[in-house]
Amino acid sequence: MAPTVPAAFPSVGKELQWMKYSRGRAGHPGATQAPVPSAGPTRNAMAEDSVRSVERALSLLRCFDLNTEALTLTELSEKLSLAPSTTLRLATVLTAQGFLQRSKVKTYSLGNAVYLLGAVAKSHFKLHNTVLPHMLALRDACKEAVTLYAMEGGYRVVYEHVESLRSMRCVVRVSDRFPLWAGAAGKCLLAYADAETVEEEIAKVRPIAPGTILDPDRFRRELAEIRRNGGRAVSHGEREEGITSTAVPIFCAPDKIAFALTVSAPSSRVDSTGLRSIFELSIQASRDIERLLRP
Amino acid sequence: MAPTVPAAFPSVGKELQWMKYSRGRAGHPGATQAPVPSAGPTRNAMAEDSVRSVERALSLLRCFDLNTEALTLTELSEKLSLAPSTTLRLATVLTAQGFLQRSKVKTYSLGNAVYLLGAVAKSHFKLHNTVLPHMLALRDACKEAVTLYAMEGGYRVVYEHVESLRSMRCVVRVSDRFPLWAGAAGKCLLAYADAETVEEEIAKVRPIAPGTILDPDRFRRELAEIRRNGGRAVSHGEREEGITSTAVPIFCAPDKIAFALTVSAPSSRVDSTGLRSIFELSIQASRDIERLLRP
DNA sequence: AATTAATTTCCGCTCTATGGAATTTTAGCT
DNA sequence: AGCTAAAATTCCATAGAGCGGAAATTAATT
């Protein structure tokens, strides 16, 4: 059902978790993507050991993302499919504990407790602390932006990012989420996903850039090709016009992908020999990182 | 009762929240401080609108701080005064949602959801985005470390910090917490707190550095003096030997302090004229920041 | 002022969340 | 290894926490 997320190196003290999303409900046309955390009556039969109110409270926190700074009570209760009274109660508790804050115009946003806890998490995050140096080195070698993606809840989300130093750069932010069905990282991650997940993603495809792969068969063939190449994936403007990017997998076990490591650049700066050297450097970095994340 | 925290500029979209702490239970002797979030049966009579399980789950998250990377189930349930079975259930839900992660040795630590949400909170945090530039400017002017503290749960916690560029520096980390009864920032914050809070803090005093003010009367007199000086506070090795630091208040309303802005340096680098200029620069920065946070 | 929408309070019912006790697993010793 | 103690996990009957509908209040809009 829900796209199972390959658990990352358990030893890293960092395991990616599944997340269930409700039907995408179109959303604002503006933002690239905006998944809706479901906390509603979608109580999938099983789901043992649920502490419903806690699950809901956490889903409430997840309603906020880089493009969603503030939400009203109504918006929250709609996103969560919860009664306004229930939503209010949860929001009140979260606010009292500093996980949310309320503006005088009665909108909620993430509170200082999240900010502070985030700093704590960051300081302990092995991923952050050990991988970033390697990404920096790769950036310096390629002179282009380097990003680390993981699959999560039907998206690829940015876990780490290092900007290029050129004045024209490709920039994303930690916590940004993009579709799996467009772009090198998406294909790389999907190449090692189960067929079910792949089909789910293929069903979502829609043209968002000139290079978007619209033909399902071509998409499937490309995934197979990528797997045959040990995970190397390229995209020419699939997600955004004029960007060429490469992706290589970071495995936590044979054929079990944890992350995709990408290098992104304006297409004009990348020729075929450049591409080859980027892959070489990326693969090397990937090997190093895999070793780092091992037990 | 619980030390009431002065609400910061409500308009900033950032309001500091109270938090209740149980008796300090000594804690490790190593770390400077380690408050224990109470989620236990200390259900203070009132406390309406409680969603107990959510409150407990949030307290569980708060068990982790910069000095507490991982905790076992038992440690958690002790910290929270909850039955192991209850703690396990909460921890399981938090883990399933990515707010916690479990290592193979069965210790819990903060999960990637916290890391990612923290990035979101940071990107929206007006405080972070508007204040930091001013702190950087102050650092450049003073050539010394600049830190922003707020009072919270009987501590002063670091909200922002900019390091000095000298090779000998005073460094703290966002989310670090220190006592209110030692150091310039603590005195500055207490100078505008209510008498009850002040007395609570005075009761906690113990010698942690050569400069610690042990005499209650002297402490009270100094707070009065600070208030008379518009909030300017100095510390000579009160919290840590060899560090001199200054603090000035950032008000959100007349006599309502939101933050303390400090400059910290090795005592050897600060003479009385240096101190005067630091205060001048700090006050100016404080004014600027207050204006920024106004609306 | 009138209308509508959003927020908040209230309350009775249901099923969730609880913690003690029992069981299993893990860790620590000899 | 075998044994013991501690920690983790499962189970379950029960209390009462959390739920959401509906009403009341407040704010926004015309």
XYZ file of C-alpha atoms (C1' of nucleotides) in Angstrom:
650
model
C 0.000 0.000 0.000
C 1.825 3.001 1.287
C 5.132 3.215 -0.480
C 7.500 1.441 1.790
C 10.577 3.432 2.489
C 13.844 1.599 2.474
C 15.228 1.861 5.943
C 18.498 3.679 5.893
C 21.563 2.390 7.606
C 20.072 1.403 10.893
C 23.417 1.912 12.478
C 23.477 5.521 11.541
C 20.931 5.973 14.219
C 18.709 7.268 11.534
C 15.937 5.262 10.038
C 13.607 6.687 7.514
C 10.016 6.048 8.295
C 6.970 5.477 6.230
C 4.251 7.989 6.224
C 0.744 7.749 4.908
C -0.691 10.409 2.735
C -4.243 10.917 1.698
C -5.263 11.636 -1.850
C -3.318 14.639 -3.017
C -6.233 17.029 -3.271
C -4.749 19.261 -5.984
C -3.404 21.839 -3.556
C -2.235 25.324 -4.417
C -1.127 25.541 -7.980
C 1.853 27.613 -6.938
C 4.128 25.387 -4.963
C 5.857 22.446 -6.503
C 4.282 19.940 -4.205
C 2.319 19.869 -1.020
C 1.441 16.534 0.491
C -1.290 16.364 3.032
C -0.501 14.390 6.132
C -3.477 12.278 6.887
C -4.611 12.016 10.433
C -8.207 11.597 9.616
C -10.591 8.687 9.756
C -8.312 6.832 7.337
C -7.619 4.494 10.203
C -6.307 1.601 8.182
C -7.746 -1.358 9.982
C -4.587 -2.593 11.637
C -2.387 0.166 13.004
C -1.826 -1.316 16.404
C -0.478 0.491 19.354
C -1.897 3.725 18.111
C -2.141 6.629 20.419
C -4.509 8.402 18.175
C -4.252 11.829 19.707
C -0.487 11.745 19.502
C -0.552 10.591 15.917
C -2.879 13.420 15.125
C -0.788 15.968 16.941
C 2.287 14.909 15.016
C 0.406 15.043 11.758
C -0.648 18.503 12.708
C 2.959 19.555 13.061
C 3.667 18.043 9.691
C 1.121 20.283 8.049
C 3.809 22.932 8.023
C 6.541 22.900 5.451
C 8.877 25.276 3.711
C 6.013 26.700 1.694
C 3.509 26.693 4.511
C 4.459 29.065 7.215
C 1.122 29.677 8.857
C -2.271 27.994 8.886
C -5.592 28.876 10.381
C -7.557 26.529 12.520
C -9.940 25.848 9.688
C -7.158 25.053 7.284
C -5.622 22.703 9.777
C -8.831 20.897 10.505
C -9.451 20.508 6.812
C -5.995 19.225 6.072
C -6.351 16.701 8.850
C -10.020 15.938 8.290
C -10.658 16.528 11.944
C -13.447 18.321 13.691
C -12.581 21.922 14.440
C -13.027 21.327 18.117
C -10.596 18.447 18.070
C -8.116 20.389 16.035
C -8.359 23.309 18.376
C -7.751 21.118 21.373
C -4.650 19.617 19.829
C -3.375 22.946 18.616
C -3.871 24.416 22.059
C -1.792 21.748 23.698
C 0.918 22.086 21.094
C 0.910 25.816 21.562
C 1.101 25.575 25.320
C 4.170 23.426 24.939
C 5.824 25.758 22.476
C 5.595 23.437 19.506
C 3.235 25.833 17.838
C 2.755 29.538 18.157
C -0.254 31.628 17.508
C -0.224 35.024 15.950
C -2.689 37.705 16.899
C -4.461 37.012 13.633
C -5.084 33.516 14.903
C -2.877 31.625 12.604
C -0.638 28.887 13.821
C 2.928 28.234 12.878
C 5.765 26.136 14.181
C 6.962 27.236 17.588
C 10.267 27.774 19.201
C 10.319 24.324 20.735
C 10.563 22.909 17.237
C 13.315 25.337 16.411
C 15.271 24.404 19.514
C 14.688 20.681 19.242
C 15.689 20.902 15.624
C 19.020 22.329 16.712
C 19.418 19.431 19.102
C 18.563 16.879 16.441
C 20.954 18.503 14.028
C 23.807 18.410 16.481
C 23.342 14.697 17.027
C 22.515 13.755 13.490
C 25.229 11.468 12.283
C 24.045 11.920 8.756
C 24.495 15.640 8.940
C 27.791 15.544 10.710
C 29.529 12.855 8.756
C 28.100 13.208 5.285
C 28.326 16.928 4.827
C 32.124 17.050 4.604
C 32.051 14.542 1.787
C 29.404 16.511 0.007
C 31.484 19.628 0.325
C 34.445 17.834 -1.169
C 32.319 16.631 -4.057
C 31.006 20.121 -4.597
C 34.520 21.468 -4.683
C 35.587 18.822 -7.139
C 32.611 19.303 -9.457
C 32.056 22.984 -8.803
C 28.363 22.236 -8.798
C 25.550 21.828 -6.296
C 25.375 18.568 -4.395
C 22.216 17.264 -2.755
C 21.283 14.247 -0.713
C 17.762 12.890 -1.172
C 15.818 10.172 0.548
C 12.497 8.689 -0.420
C 9.765 9.504 2.027
C 6.035 9.343 1.757
C 6.009 9.241 -1.999
C 8.443 12.076 -2.413
C 12.128 12.656 -2.422
C 13.091 14.979 0.332
C 16.230 17.002 0.694
C 18.269 15.926 3.676
C 21.439 17.801 2.894
C 22.437 20.329 0.321
C 25.604 22.107 -0.611
C 25.415 24.982 -3.022
C 27.628 25.492 -5.977
C 29.869 28.532 -5.763
C 29.152 29.742 -9.264
C 26.890 32.710 -9.533
C 24.275 30.773 -11.448
C 23.373 27.908 -9.160
C 20.736 25.314 -8.515
C 19.485 25.782 -4.996
C 17.140 23.742 -2.855
C 16.577 23.701 0.889
C 16.738 21.000 3.483
C 13.236 19.595 3.879
C 12.140 20.507 0.356
C 10.218 17.706 -1.324
C 10.000 16.911 -4.984
C 8.295 14.258 -7.060
C 9.905 10.886 -7.495
C 8.782 10.641 -11.080
C 10.902 13.506 -12.355
C 14.587 14.128 -12.021
C 17.688 12.042 -11.597
C 17.327 11.497 -7.859
C 13.756 10.365 -8.243
C 14.628 7.825 -10.886
C 17.617 6.625 -8.934
C 15.504 6.032 -5.847
C 12.718 4.404 -7.833
C 15.137 2.125 -9.607
C 15.484 0.183 -6.399
C 11.905 0.457 -5.220
C 9.356 -2.316 -5.562
C 7.210 -2.501 -8.650
C 4.128 -1.400 -6.807
C 5.704 1.851 -5.751
C 7.034 2.437 -9.227
C 3.600 2.036 -10.745
C 2.100 4.346 -8.170
C 4.590 6.993 -9.136
C 4.153 6.484 -12.834
C 0.489 7.097 -12.324
C 1.266 10.506 -10.904
C 3.343 11.703 -13.831
C 2.367 14.981 -15.402
C 4.386 17.425 -17.464
C 6.110 19.924 -15.221
C 9.106 20.695 -17.405
C 10.089 20.144 -21.021
C 12.112 17.064 -20.148
C 9.526 15.250 -18.051
C 9.235 11.632 -19.072
C 5.597 11.166 -19.897
C 5.624 7.751 -21.499
C 5.215 5.028 -18.862
C 7.062 2.451 -20.908
C 9.986 4.675 -21.523
C 10.068 5.424 -17.807
C 10.128 1.749 -16.911
C 12.816 1.047 -19.452
C 14.898 3.850 -18.081
C 14.640 2.541 -14.537
C 15.832 -0.854 -15.742
C 18.685 0.810 -17.558
C 19.625 2.719 -14.434
C 19.668 -0.433 -12.393
C 21.866 -2.054 -14.981
C 24.251 0.873 -14.611
C 24.600 0.446 -10.896
C 22.166 3.228 -10.169
C 23.617 6.042 -12.245
C 20.806 8.313 -13.373
C 20.727 11.502 -15.408
C 18.030 14.039 -15.971
C 17.878 16.736 -18.576
C 15.293 19.219 -17.475
C 12.823 16.665 -16.223
C 11.802 18.642 -13.197
C 12.999 22.066 -14.134
C 13.927 23.449 -17.476
C 17.615 23.940 -18.098
C 18.877 21.827 -15.240
C 20.941 18.748 -15.822
C 21.534 16.531 -12.874
C 23.076 13.227 -12.038
C 22.288 10.840 -9.260
C 24.063 7.865 -7.774
C 22.722 5.597 -5.077
C 23.943 5.238 -1.533
C 23.180 1.719 -0.447
C 22.647 0.465 3.046
C 22.627 -3.140 1.829
C 22.914 -4.819 -1.545
C 20.212 -3.321 -3.726
C 18.725 -1.516 -0.760
C 18.995 2.172 -1.451
C 19.095 4.668 1.395
C 19.811 7.911 -0.397
C 20.460 9.376 -3.769
C 23.408 11.694 -4.124
C 22.965 14.233 -6.839
C 24.970 16.856 -8.647
C 22.941 19.553 -10.347
C 24.014 22.198 -12.768
C 22.708 24.406 -15.529
C 22.634 22.214 -18.608
C 24.869 24.634 -20.470
C 27.704 23.866 -18.096
C 27.618 20.102 -18.588
C 28.899 18.241 -21.632
C 29.281 14.507 -22.046
C 32.834 14.374 -20.759
C 31.883 16.558 -17.821
C 29.050 14.185 -17.111
C 31.405 11.268 -17.080
C 33.721 12.885 -14.594
C 30.835 13.931 -12.384
C 29.695 10.342 -12.238
C 33.157 9.177 -11.412
C 33.501 11.623 -8.569
C 29.984 10.952 -7.351
C 30.468 7.227 -7.259
C 33.634 7.666 -5.295
C 31.882 9.939 -2.811
C 29.020 7.502 -2.563
C 31.435 4.680 -1.718
C 33.025 6.819 0.969
C 29.702 7.737 2.446
C 28.500 4.168 2.445
C 31.555 3.177 4.394
C 30.968 6.025 6.834
C 27.428 5.044 7.474
C 28.244 1.405 7.939
C 28.097 0.157 11.559
C 4.446 28.879 40.715
C 6.172 27.982 37.529
C 8.379 30.851 36.534
C 6.264 32.819 34.156
C 8.064 33.579 30.957
C 7.676 37.033 29.534
C 6.000 36.635 26.207
C 8.230 37.882 23.473
C 7.048 40.254 20.843
C 3.793 38.622 19.935
C 4.028 40.130 16.519
C 7.208 38.304 15.763
C 5.123 35.254 15.379
C 7.199 33.868 18.156
C 5.957 33.643 21.664
C 7.954 32.030 24.365
C 5.998 29.561 26.330
C 6.049 28.506 29.902
C 7.072 25.052 30.749
C 6.772 23.206 33.974
C 9.725 21.425 35.420
C 9.811 19.015 38.260
C 12.327 19.216 41.059
C 15.775 19.262 39.555
C 16.875 15.858 40.737
C 20.627 16.594 40.860
C 21.322 15.083 37.449
C 24.695 14.148 36.029
C 27.450 16.102 37.680
C 29.125 16.591 34.348
C 26.774 18.709 32.310
C 26.030 22.244 33.314
C 22.335 21.735 33.651
C 19.709 19.189 32.839
C 16.087 19.953 33.554
C 13.618 17.147 33.669
C 10.430 17.743 31.745
C 7.588 16.637 33.903
C 4.854 14.650 32.294
C 4.068 12.605 35.298
C 1.211 12.520 37.691
C 1.988 16.099 38.627
C -1.320 16.943 37.089
C -1.740 20.356 38.634
C -5.419 20.455 39.396
C -6.512 22.811 36.647
C -4.775 22.233 33.329
C -7.906 22.172 31.236
C -8.013 21.143 27.670
C -5.316 18.650 28.309
C -4.705 15.947 25.825
C -2.635 14.032 28.255
C -1.082 11.636 25.801
C 0.025 14.477 23.586
C 1.454 16.393 26.492
C 3.363 13.338 27.491
C 4.613 12.680 24.006
C 5.920 16.199 23.742
C 7.582 15.938 27.120
C 9.184 12.785 25.893
C 10.704 14.633 22.972
C 11.963 17.261 25.333
C 13.921 14.695 27.271
C 16.585 15.047 24.630
C 18.958 17.961 24.632
C 22.427 18.832 23.452
C 23.955 16.665 26.140
C 21.450 13.857 25.850
C 21.676 12.157 22.539
C 20.155 8.805 23.362
C 17.994 7.365 26.108
C 16.762 3.914 26.903
C 13.162 3.121 27.542
C 13.795 2.842 31.228
C 15.541 6.179 31.391
C 12.690 7.770 29.554
C 10.035 6.288 31.738
C 11.937 7.399 34.811
C 12.433 10.915 33.558
C 8.760 11.152 32.795
C 7.538 9.182 35.772
C 5.464 7.048 33.481
C 4.852 3.333 33.427
C 7.218 1.535 31.075
C 4.336 0.239 29.059
C 2.967 3.719 28.581
C 6.350 5.099 27.698
C 6.910 2.341 25.209
C 3.607 2.998 23.553
C 4.340 6.691 23.185
C 7.868 6.066 22.007
C 6.591 3.603 19.452
C 4.187 6.081 17.966
C 6.835 8.784 17.890
C 9.215 6.382 16.231
C 6.683 5.289 13.653
C 6.230 8.922 12.719
C 9.938 9.596 12.508
C 10.095 11.888 15.495
C 12.242 9.365 17.278
C 14.575 6.703 16.042
C 15.672 3.527 17.652
C 19.114 2.102 17.490
C 19.772 -1.610 17.452
C 20.854 -1.303 21.070
C 17.351 -0.101 21.834
C 18.092 3.442 22.682
C 15.943 6.225 21.397
C 17.068 9.525 19.993
C 15.491 12.327 18.046
C 14.419 11.312 14.573
C 14.678 12.749 11.148
C 11.230 14.299 11.336
C 12.529 16.575 14.048
C 15.541 17.400 11.952
C 13.420 18.237 8.946
C 10.766 20.136 10.859
C 13.526 22.028 12.576
C 14.756 23.165 9.184
C 11.261 24.324 8.363
C 10.905 26.180 11.639
C 14.260 27.802 11.146
C 13.417 29.008 7.691
C 10.272 30.694 8.955
C 11.640 31.945 12.219
C 11.512 35.714 12.092
C 13.779 35.852 15.056
C 16.447 33.892 13.302
C 16.131 35.666 10.021
C 15.915 39.217 11.184
C 18.036 39.250 14.289
C 21.045 37.336 13.104
C 22.302 40.042 10.748
C 22.321 42.523 13.602
C 24.154 40.106 15.791
C 26.735 39.586 13.094
C 27.231 43.325 12.834
C 27.664 43.580 16.564
C 30.141 40.744 16.520
C 32.120 42.480 13.824
C 32.115 45.707 15.727
C 33.141 44.138 19.039
C 35.191 41.304 17.621
C 33.656 39.118 20.288
C 30.977 36.448 20.574
C 27.370 37.587 20.593
C 24.518 35.527 22.021
C 20.792 35.912 22.348
C 19.158 34.399 25.417
C 15.585 34.025 26.508
C 14.249 32.904 29.844
C 12.495 29.588 29.694
C 11.545 27.124 32.329
C 13.900 28.532 34.915
C 16.849 28.716 32.579
C 18.273 30.999 30.001
C 18.396 29.283 26.697
C 20.463 30.168 23.679
C 18.334 31.181 20.755
C 21.038 32.593 18.535
C 24.776 32.725 18.703
C 27.521 34.244 16.632
C 31.079 33.262 17.336
C 33.950 35.601 17.693
C 36.589 35.309 15.011
C 39.531 35.328 17.389
C 41.175 32.011 17.947
C 40.330 32.029 21.641
C 36.569 32.269 21.719
C 33.588 31.731 23.936
C 31.297 29.278 22.199
C 27.827 28.063 23.027
C 25.231 26.301 20.923
C 21.665 27.111 20.047
C 19.462 25.342 22.552
C 22.070 25.280 25.294
C 20.637 26.185 28.672
C 22.385 27.861 31.555
C 21.366 29.002 35.008
C 19.696 32.339 35.481
C 21.535 32.998 38.697
C 24.987 33.226 37.150
C 26.225 35.357 34.297
C 25.305 38.644 32.749
C 22.397 37.373 30.688
C 20.847 35.655 33.668
C 20.989 38.764 35.791
C 19.696 40.883 32.968
C 16.685 38.625 32.493
C 16.052 38.343 36.201
C 16.261 42.089 36.667
C 12.881 42.339 34.986
C 11.347 39.200 36.422
C 8.912 39.184 39.287
C 10.189 38.905 42.836
C 8.926 35.377 43.199
C 11.005 34.137 40.286
C 14.033 36.005 41.532
C 13.790 34.361 44.925
C 13.361 30.965 43.346
C 16.549 31.500 41.426
C 18.464 32.840 44.392
C 17.585 29.674 46.195
C 19.297 27.663 43.484
C 22.616 29.489 43.681
C 25.694 27.392 44.197
C 29.319 28.107 43.371
C 30.113 27.005 39.834
C 32.877 29.461 39.086
C 35.095 31.814 41.057
C 32.885 34.791 40.277
C 29.534 33.288 41.210
C 27.546 35.628 43.415
C 26.742 33.617 46.481
C 25.365 36.289 48.755
C 21.612 36.656 48.241
C 21.588 40.254 49.342
C 24.369 41.225 47.051
C 22.521 39.478 44.248
C 19.328 41.418 44.931
C 21.226 44.676 45.148
C 22.886 43.967 41.868
C 19.588 43.273 40.132
C 18.276 46.605 41.400
C 21.418 48.299 40.154
C 20.998 46.671 36.767
C 17.441 47.854 36.525
C 18.581 51.343 37.411
C 21.070 51.150 34.567
C 18.464 50.290 31.998
C 19.302 46.627 32.082
C 23.041 46.726 31.522
C 24.634 43.776 33.270
C 28.197 42.537 33.537
C 29.632 39.288 34.729
C 33.217 38.518 35.613
C 33.590 34.786 35.676
C 30.264 34.113 37.341
C 29.450 31.080 35.264
C 32.806 30.206 33.876
C 36.207 31.284 35.032
C 37.966 33.824 32.871
C 34.947 34.946 30.900
C 33.686 38.470 31.061
C 30.373 39.163 29.502
C 27.886 41.943 29.142
C 24.168 41.816 28.634
C 21.572 44.311 27.581
C 17.846 43.737 27.444
C 15.633 43.537 24.423
C 12.211 44.706 25.466
C 8.904 43.820 23.934
C 7.116 46.410 26.056
C 8.183 48.857 28.724
C 9.929 46.837 31.402
C 8.916 43.619 29.729
C 12.048 41.837 28.671
C 12.013 39.367 25.817
C 15.680 38.574 25.378
C 19.084 39.385 26.681
C 21.762 40.228 24.164
C 25.212 39.378 25.374
C 28.794 39.870 24.329
C 31.260 37.423 25.816
C 35.020 37.483 25.787
C 38.020 36.226 27.668
C 38.420 38.616 30.589
C 41.933 39.418 29.508
C 40.635 41.040 26.364
C 38.255 43.416 28.089
C 39.240 46.543 29.976
C 36.934 49.216 31.330
C 36.965 51.362 28.221
C 36.389 48.283 26.107
C 33.467 47.458 28.306
C 31.998 50.881 27.826
C 32.181 50.648 24.065
C 30.716 47.169 24.086
C 27.745 48.455 26.028
C 27.321 51.329 23.656
C 27.333 49.061 20.649
C 25.108 46.513 22.340
C 22.518 49.063 23.323
C 22.424 50.344 19.799
C 21.970 46.836 18.447
C 19.290 46.161 21.010
C 17.385 49.250 19.909
C 17.618 48.147 16.302
C 16.387 44.704 17.141
C 13.524 45.991 19.207
C 12.386 48.080 16.292
C 12.671 45.069 14.013
C 10.553 42.934 16.209
C 7.956 45.594 16.852
C 4.972 45.403 14.433
C -26.555 46.945 10.761
C -26.997 42.555 8.820
C -25.015 38.418 7.201
C -21.631 35.060 7.016
C -17.684 32.732 8.353
C -14.521 31.381 11.699
C -13.384 30.365 16.391
C -14.434 28.685 20.884
C -17.223 26.547 24.567
C -20.012 22.803 26.227
C -21.261 18.192 27.223
C -22.649 13.275 27.103
C -21.025 9.054 25.123
C -17.591 5.829 23.463
C -13.745 3.774 22.824
C -8.914 5.069 23.645
C -5.211 5.089 26.398
C -3.628 3.488 30.729
C -0.636 0.881 34.048
C -0.230 -3.366 36.668
C 1.051 -7.936 36.045
C 2.822 -11.565 33.259
C 6.031 -12.901 29.719
C 9.894 -12.642 26.826
C 14.269 -10.907 25.658
C 18.668 -9.060 26.767
C 22.632 -8.227 29.482
C 25.757 -9.257 33.115
C 28.102 -12.652 36.052
C 30.425 -16.720 37.768
C 27.868 -22.218 28.881
C 24.540 -21.695 32.461
C 22.340 -18.754 35.586
C 20.447 -14.406 37.405
C 18.861 -9.914 37.255
C 17.240 -6.262 34.615
C 15.171 -4.420 30.801
C 11.890 -4.654 27.153
C 7.532 -6.153 25.536
C 2.858 -8.170 25.521
C -1.661 -8.580 27.481
C -5.843 -7.087 29.393
C -9.750 -5.196 32.105
C -11.096 -0.758 33.340
C -11.469 4.313 34.026
C -11.870 8.252 32.267
C -9.645 10.865 28.494
C -10.544 12.452 24.243
C -13.975 12.969 20.807
C -17.126 15.550 17.805
C -21.838 17.435 17.213
C -24.169 21.426 18.227
C -24.628 25.813 20.262
C -22.596 30.202 21.447
C -19.419 33.603 20.666
C -16.401 36.442 18.088
C -14.523 38.312 13.899
C -14.804 39.436 9.100
C -17.476 41.088 5.053
C -21.127 43.414 2.607
